[in-house]
mmCIF file of C-alpha atoms in Angstrom:
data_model
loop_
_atom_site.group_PDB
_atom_site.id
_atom_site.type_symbol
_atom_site.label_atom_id
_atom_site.label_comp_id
_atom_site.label_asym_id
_atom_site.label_seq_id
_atom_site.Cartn_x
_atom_site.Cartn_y
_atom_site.Cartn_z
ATOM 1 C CA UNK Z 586 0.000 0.000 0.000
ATOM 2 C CA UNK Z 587 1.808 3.161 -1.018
ATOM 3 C CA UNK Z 588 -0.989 5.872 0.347
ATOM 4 C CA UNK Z 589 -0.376 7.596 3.482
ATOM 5 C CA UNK Z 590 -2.340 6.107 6.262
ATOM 6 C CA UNK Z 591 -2.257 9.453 8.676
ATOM 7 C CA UNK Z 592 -0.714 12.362 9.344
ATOM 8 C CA UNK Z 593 0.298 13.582 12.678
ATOM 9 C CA UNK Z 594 0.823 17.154 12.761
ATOM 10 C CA UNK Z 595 3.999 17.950 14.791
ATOM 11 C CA UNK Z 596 5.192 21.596 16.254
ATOM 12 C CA UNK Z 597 6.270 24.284 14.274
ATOM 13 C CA UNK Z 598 9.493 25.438 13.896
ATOM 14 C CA UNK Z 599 10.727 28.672 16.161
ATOM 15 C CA UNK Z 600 12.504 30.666 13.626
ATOM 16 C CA UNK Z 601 12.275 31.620 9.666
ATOM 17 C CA UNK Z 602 15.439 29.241 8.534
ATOM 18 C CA UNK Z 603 13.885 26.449 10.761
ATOM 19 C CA UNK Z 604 10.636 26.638 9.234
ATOM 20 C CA UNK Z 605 11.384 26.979 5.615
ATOM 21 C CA UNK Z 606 13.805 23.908 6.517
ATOM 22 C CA UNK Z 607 10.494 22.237 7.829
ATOM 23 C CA UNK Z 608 8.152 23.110 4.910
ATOM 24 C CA UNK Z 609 11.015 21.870 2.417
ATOM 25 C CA UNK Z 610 11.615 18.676 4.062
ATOM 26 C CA UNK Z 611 8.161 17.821 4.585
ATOM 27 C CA UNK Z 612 7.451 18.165 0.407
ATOM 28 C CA UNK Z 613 10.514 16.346 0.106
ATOM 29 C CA UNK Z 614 8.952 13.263 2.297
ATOM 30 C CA UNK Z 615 5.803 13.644 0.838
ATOM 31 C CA UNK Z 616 7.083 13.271 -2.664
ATOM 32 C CA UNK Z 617 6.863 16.606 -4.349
ATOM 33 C CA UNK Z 618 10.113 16.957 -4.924
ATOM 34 C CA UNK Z 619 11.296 13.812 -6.312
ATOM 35 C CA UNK Z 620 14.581 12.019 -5.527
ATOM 36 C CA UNK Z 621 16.975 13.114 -7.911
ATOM 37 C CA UNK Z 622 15.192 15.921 -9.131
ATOM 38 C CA UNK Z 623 16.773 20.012 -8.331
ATOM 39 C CA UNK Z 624 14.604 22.161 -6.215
ATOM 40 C CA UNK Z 625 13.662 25.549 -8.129
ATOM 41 C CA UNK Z 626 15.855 28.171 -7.738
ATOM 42 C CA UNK Z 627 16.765 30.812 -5.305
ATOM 43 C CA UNK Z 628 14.696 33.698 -6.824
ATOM 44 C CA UNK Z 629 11.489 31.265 -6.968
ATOM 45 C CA UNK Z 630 12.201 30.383 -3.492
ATOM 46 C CA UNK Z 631 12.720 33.341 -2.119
ATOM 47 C CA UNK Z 632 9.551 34.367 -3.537
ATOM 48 C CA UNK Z 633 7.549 31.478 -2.453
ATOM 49 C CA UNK Z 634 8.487 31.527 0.962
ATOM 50 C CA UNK Z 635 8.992 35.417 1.855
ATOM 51 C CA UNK Z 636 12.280 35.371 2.810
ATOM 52 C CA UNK Z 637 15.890 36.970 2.022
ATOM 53 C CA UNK Z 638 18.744 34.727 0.213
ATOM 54 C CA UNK Z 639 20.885 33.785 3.338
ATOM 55 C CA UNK Z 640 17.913 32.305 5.143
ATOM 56 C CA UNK Z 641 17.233 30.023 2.518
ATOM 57 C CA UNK Z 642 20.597 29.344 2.182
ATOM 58 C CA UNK Z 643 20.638 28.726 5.852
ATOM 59 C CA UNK Z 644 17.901 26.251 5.008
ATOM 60 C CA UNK Z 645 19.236 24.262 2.256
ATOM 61 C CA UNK Z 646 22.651 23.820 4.444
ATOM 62 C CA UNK Z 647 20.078 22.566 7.433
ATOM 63 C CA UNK Z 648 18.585 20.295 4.840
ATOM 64 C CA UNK Z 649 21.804 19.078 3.264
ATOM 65 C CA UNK Z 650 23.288 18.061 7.231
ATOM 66 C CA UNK Z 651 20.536 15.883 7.303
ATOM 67 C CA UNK Z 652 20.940 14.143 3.925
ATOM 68 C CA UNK Z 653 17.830 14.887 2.525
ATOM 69 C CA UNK Z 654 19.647 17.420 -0.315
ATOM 70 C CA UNK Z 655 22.755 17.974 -2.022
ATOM 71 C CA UNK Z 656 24.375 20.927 -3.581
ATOM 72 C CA UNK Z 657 26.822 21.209 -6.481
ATOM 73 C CA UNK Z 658 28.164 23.911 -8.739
ATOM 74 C CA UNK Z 659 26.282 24.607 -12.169
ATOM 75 C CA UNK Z 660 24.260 21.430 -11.008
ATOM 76 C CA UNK Z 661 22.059 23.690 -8.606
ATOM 77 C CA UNK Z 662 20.130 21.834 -5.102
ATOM 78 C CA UNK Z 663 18.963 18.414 -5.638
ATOM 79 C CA UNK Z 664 17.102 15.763 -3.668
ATOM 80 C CA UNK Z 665 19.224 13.027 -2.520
ATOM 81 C CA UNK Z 666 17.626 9.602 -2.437
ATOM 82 C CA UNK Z 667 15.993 8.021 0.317
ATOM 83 C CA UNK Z 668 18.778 5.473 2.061
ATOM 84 C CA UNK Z 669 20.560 8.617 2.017
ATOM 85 C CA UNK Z 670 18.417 10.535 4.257
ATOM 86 C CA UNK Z 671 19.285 10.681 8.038
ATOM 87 C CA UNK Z 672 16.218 8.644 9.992
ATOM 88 C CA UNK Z 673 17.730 9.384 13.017
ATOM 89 C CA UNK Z 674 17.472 13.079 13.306
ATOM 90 C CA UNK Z 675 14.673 14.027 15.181
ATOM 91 C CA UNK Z 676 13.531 16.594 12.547
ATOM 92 C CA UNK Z 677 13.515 14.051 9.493
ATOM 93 C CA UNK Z 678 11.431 11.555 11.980
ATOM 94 C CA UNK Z 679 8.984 14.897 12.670
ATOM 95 C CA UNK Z 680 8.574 15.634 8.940
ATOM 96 C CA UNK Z 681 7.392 12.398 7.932
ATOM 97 C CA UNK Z 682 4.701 12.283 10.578
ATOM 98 C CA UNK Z 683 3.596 15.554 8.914
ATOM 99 C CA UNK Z 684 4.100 14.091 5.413
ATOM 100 C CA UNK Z 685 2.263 11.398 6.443
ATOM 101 C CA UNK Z 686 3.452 7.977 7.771
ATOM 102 C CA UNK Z 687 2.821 4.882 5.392
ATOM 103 C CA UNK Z 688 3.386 1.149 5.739
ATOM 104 C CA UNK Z 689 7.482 1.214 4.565
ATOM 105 C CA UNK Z 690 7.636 3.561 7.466
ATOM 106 C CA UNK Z 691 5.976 1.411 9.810
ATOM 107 C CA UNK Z 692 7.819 -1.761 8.696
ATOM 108 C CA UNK Z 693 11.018 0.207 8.733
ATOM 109 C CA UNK Z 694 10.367 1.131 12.454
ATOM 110 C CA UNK Z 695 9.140 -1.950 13.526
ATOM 111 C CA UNK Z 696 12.132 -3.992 11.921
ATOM 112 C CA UNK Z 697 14.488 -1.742 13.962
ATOM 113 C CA UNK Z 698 12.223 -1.785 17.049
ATOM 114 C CA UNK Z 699 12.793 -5.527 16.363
ATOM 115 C CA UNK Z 700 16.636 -5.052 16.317
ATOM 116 C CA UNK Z 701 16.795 -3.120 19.693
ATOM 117 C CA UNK Z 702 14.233 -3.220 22.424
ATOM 118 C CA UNK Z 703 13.981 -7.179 23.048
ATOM 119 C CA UNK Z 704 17.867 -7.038 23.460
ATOM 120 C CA UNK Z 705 16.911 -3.825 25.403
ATOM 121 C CA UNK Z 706 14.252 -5.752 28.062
ATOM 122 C CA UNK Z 707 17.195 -8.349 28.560
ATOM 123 C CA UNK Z 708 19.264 -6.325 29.205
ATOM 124 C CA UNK Z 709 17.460 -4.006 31.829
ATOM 125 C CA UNK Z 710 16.307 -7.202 33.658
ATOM 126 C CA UNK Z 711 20.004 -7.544 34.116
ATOM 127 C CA UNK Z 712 21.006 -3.577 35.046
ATOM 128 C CA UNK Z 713 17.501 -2.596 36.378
ATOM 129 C CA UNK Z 714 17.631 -0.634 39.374
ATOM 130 C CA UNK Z 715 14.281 -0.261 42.011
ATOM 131 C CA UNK Z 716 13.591 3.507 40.466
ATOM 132 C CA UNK Z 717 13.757 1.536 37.214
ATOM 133 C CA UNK Z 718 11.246 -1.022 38.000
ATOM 134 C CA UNK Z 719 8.950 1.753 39.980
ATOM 135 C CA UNK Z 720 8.672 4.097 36.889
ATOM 136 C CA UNK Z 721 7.750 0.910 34.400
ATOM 137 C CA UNK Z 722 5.294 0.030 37.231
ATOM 138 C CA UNK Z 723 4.520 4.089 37.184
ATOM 139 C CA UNK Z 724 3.636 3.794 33.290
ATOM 140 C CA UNK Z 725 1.735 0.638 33.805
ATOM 141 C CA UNK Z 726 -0.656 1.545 36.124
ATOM 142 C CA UNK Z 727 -1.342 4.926 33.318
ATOM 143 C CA UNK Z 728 -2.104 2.473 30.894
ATOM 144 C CA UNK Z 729 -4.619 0.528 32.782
ATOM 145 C CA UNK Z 730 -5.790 4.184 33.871
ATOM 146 C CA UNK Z 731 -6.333 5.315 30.321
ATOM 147 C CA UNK Z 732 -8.437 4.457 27.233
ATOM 148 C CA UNK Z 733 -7.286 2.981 24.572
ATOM 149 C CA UNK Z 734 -7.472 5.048 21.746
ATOM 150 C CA UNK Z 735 -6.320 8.335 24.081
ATOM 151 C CA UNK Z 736 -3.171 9.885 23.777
ATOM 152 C CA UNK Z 737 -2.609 9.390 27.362
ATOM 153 C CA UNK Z 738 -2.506 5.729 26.763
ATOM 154 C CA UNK Z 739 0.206 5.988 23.750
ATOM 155 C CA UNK Z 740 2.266 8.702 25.884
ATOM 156 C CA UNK Z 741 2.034 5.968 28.755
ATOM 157 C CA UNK Z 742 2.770 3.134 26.491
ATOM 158 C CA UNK Z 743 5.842 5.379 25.107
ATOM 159 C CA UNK Z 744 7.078 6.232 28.420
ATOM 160 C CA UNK Z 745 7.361 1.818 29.705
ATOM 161 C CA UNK Z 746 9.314 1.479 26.168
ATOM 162 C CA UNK Z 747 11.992 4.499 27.123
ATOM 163 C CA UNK Z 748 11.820 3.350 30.185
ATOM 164 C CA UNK Z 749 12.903 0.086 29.306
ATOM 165 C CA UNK Z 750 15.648 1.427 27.652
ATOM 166 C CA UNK Z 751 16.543 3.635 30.313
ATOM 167 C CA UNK Z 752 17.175 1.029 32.955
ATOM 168 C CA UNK Z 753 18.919 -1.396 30.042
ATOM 169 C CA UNK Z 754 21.817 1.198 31.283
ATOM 170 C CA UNK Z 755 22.982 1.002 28.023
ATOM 171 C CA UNK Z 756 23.419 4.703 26.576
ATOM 172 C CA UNK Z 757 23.106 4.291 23.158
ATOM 173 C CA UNK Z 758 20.035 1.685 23.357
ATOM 174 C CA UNK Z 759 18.960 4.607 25.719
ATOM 175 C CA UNK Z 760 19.704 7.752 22.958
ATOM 176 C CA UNK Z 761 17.740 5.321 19.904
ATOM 177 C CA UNK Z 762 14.802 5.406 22.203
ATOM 178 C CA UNK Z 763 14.702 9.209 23.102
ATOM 179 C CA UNK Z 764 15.396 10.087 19.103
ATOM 180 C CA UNK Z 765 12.263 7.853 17.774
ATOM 181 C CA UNK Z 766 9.797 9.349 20.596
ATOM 182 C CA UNK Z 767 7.847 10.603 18.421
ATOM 183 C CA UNK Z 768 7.772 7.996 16.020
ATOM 184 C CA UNK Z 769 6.766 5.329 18.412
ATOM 185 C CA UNK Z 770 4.225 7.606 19.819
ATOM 186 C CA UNK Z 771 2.663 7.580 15.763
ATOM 187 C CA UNK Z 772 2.947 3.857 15.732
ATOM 188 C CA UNK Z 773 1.312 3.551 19.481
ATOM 189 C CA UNK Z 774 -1.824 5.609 18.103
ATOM 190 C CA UNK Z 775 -2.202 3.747 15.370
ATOM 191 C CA UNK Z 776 -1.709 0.481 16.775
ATOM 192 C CA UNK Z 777 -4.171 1.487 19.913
ATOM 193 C CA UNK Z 778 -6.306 -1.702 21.232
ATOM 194 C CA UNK Z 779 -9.964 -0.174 21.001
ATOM 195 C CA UNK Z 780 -11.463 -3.819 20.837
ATOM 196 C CA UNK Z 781 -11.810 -5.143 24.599
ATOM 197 C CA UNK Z 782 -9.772 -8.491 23.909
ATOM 198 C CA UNK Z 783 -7.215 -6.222 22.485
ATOM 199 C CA UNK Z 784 -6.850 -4.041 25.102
ATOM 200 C CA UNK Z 785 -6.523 -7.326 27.554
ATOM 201 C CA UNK Z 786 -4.094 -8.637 25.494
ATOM 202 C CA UNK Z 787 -1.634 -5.261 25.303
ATOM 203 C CA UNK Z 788 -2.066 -5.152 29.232
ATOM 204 C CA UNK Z 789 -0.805 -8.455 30.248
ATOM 205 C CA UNK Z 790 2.092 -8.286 27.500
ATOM 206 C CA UNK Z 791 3.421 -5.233 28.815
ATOM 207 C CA UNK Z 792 2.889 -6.357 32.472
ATOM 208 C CA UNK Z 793 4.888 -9.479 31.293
ATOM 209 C CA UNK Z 794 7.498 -7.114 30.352
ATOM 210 C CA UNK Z 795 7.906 -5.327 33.994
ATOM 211 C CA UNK Z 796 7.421 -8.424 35.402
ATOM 212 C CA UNK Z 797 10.064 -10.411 33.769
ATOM 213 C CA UNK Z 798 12.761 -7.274 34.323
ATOM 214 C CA UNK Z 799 11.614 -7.222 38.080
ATOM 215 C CA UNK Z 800 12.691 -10.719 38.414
ATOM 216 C CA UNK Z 801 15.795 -10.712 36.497
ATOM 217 C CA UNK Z 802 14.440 -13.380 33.966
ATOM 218 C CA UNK Z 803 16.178 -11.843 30.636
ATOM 219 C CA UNK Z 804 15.148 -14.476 28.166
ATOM 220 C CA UNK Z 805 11.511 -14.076 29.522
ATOM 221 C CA UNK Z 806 11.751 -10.073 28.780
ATOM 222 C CA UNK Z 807 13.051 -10.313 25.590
ATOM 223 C CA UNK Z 808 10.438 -12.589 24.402
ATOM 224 C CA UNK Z 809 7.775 -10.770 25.540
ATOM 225 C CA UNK Z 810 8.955 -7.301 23.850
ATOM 226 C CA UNK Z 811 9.118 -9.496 20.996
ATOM 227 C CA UNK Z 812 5.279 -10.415 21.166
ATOM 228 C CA UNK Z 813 4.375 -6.764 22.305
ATOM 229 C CA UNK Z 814 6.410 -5.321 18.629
ATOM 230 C CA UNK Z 815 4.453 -7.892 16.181
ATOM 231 C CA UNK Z 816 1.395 -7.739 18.554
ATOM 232 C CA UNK Z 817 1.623 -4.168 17.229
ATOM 233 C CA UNK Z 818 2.343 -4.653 13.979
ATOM 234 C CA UNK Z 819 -0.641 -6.780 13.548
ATOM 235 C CA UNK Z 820 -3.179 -3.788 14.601
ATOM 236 C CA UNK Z 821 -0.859 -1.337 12.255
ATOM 237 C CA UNK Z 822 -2.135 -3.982 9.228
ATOM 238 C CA UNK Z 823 -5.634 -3.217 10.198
ATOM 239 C CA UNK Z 824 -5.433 0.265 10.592
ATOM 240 C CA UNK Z 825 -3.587 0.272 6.783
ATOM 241 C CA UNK Z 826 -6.983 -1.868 5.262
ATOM 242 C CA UNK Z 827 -9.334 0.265 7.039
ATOM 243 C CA UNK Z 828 -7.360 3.440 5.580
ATOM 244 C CA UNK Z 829 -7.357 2.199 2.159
ATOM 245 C CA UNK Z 830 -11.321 0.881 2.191
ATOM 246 C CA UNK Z 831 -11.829 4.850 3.314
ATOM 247 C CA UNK Z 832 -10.076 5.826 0.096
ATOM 248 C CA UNK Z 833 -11.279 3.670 -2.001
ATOM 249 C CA UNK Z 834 -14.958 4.435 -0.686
ATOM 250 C CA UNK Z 835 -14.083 8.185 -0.602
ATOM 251 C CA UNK Z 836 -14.234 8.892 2.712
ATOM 252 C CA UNK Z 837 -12.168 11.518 3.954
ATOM 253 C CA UNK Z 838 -11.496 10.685 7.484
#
């Protein structure tokens, strides 16, 4: 499925530079700008956007640190492919929530979800310290708290996965999980359990999660971060044939 399944608007930027960076990036993601293809030039950009020569220039330099252009003399600005572009930086994660998240993008989280947090729970069933286990408990009892499809329950799901990989003690497992905040917090809404049996099922997974860290039982907590990533990946499937039904019916929601 190649449609974008929803957009999640994130803040705006603070200052002129920032924000033509933003609005630049996101038509990049979004595909209005092609890969390979050069952006207009400066006097149509200047134009476009209301602003003088060095802050655009400011902006294409912003946009070239994070891979998503490239600039070469009597070639002009051009739009570097895809693998190219920097998926780590928070910004480039922000701008394709507001381009509009599709299934690669979910896949491409989950498979590096996947490669992290189950090593992650193993870990922090190892390093865990009482504060550790006491904020996981912390985020649990939120999501029992909370409905489903609230953002309180995806900010309280969000805040047992970084705190798994804060008490994993392991800084860079740590860093990954601060940098693709909001990211996960997309896939959490997406993926939230409205049906009852859903919802039960979520619950005890992630309980098996603190659990298992509490009592040191790393094969245990890796297993079950396992189930809790494809358990979520299932739901993202739905959410992707519902969102292409809507299309195809013409619904706009």
């Amino acid at each position: 499925m190649a449609s974008r399944i929803v957009v999640i608007p994130t803040r705006r930027a603070h200052s002129n530079h920032a924000e033509v960076a933003r609005s630049i990036g996101i038509d990049i993601i979004a595909g209005r700008y092609a890969e390979g293809t050069r952006l207009p030039g400066d006097t149509e950009l200047t134009a476009m956007f209301g602003v003088s020569r060095p802050v655009l220039r400011e902006s294409v330099k912003t946009l070239v640190a994070k891979g998503l252009l490239s600039t070469k003399a009597r070639v002009g600005t051009v739009v570097r492919e895809r693998v190219a572009w920097n998926m780590f930086d928070a910004d480039v994660l922000a701008w394709h929530l507001d381009a509009g998240i599709d299934k690669r993008f979910l896949d491409d989280l989950a498979e590096i979800r996947l490669a992290v947090e189950p090593r992650a729970a193993a870990l922090a069933a190892m390093q865990r310290s009482e504060e550790d286990i006491a904020e996981l408990r912390r985020s649990m009892d939120r999501m029992r708290k909370e409905a489903s499809d609230s953002a309180d329950f995806a900010d309280a799901d969000l805040a047992l996965h970084v705190g798994v990989a804060r008490a994993s003690g392991n800084l860079f497992m740590r860093s990954i999980g601060h940098v693709i905040e909001a990211a996960l917090r997309a896939s959490f809404l997406l993926s939230a359990p409205v049906e009852p049996e859903d919802r039960e099922t979520v619950l005890l997974w992630h309980q098996k999660i603190v659990d298992a860290i509490a009592a040191g039982d790393t094969e245990a907590a890796f297993q079950a971060m396992v189930f809790v990533i494809h358990n979520g990946m299932s739901r993202h499937e739905g959410t992707m044939i519902e969102a292409a039904m809507a299309a195809d019916s013409g619904d706009p929601s």
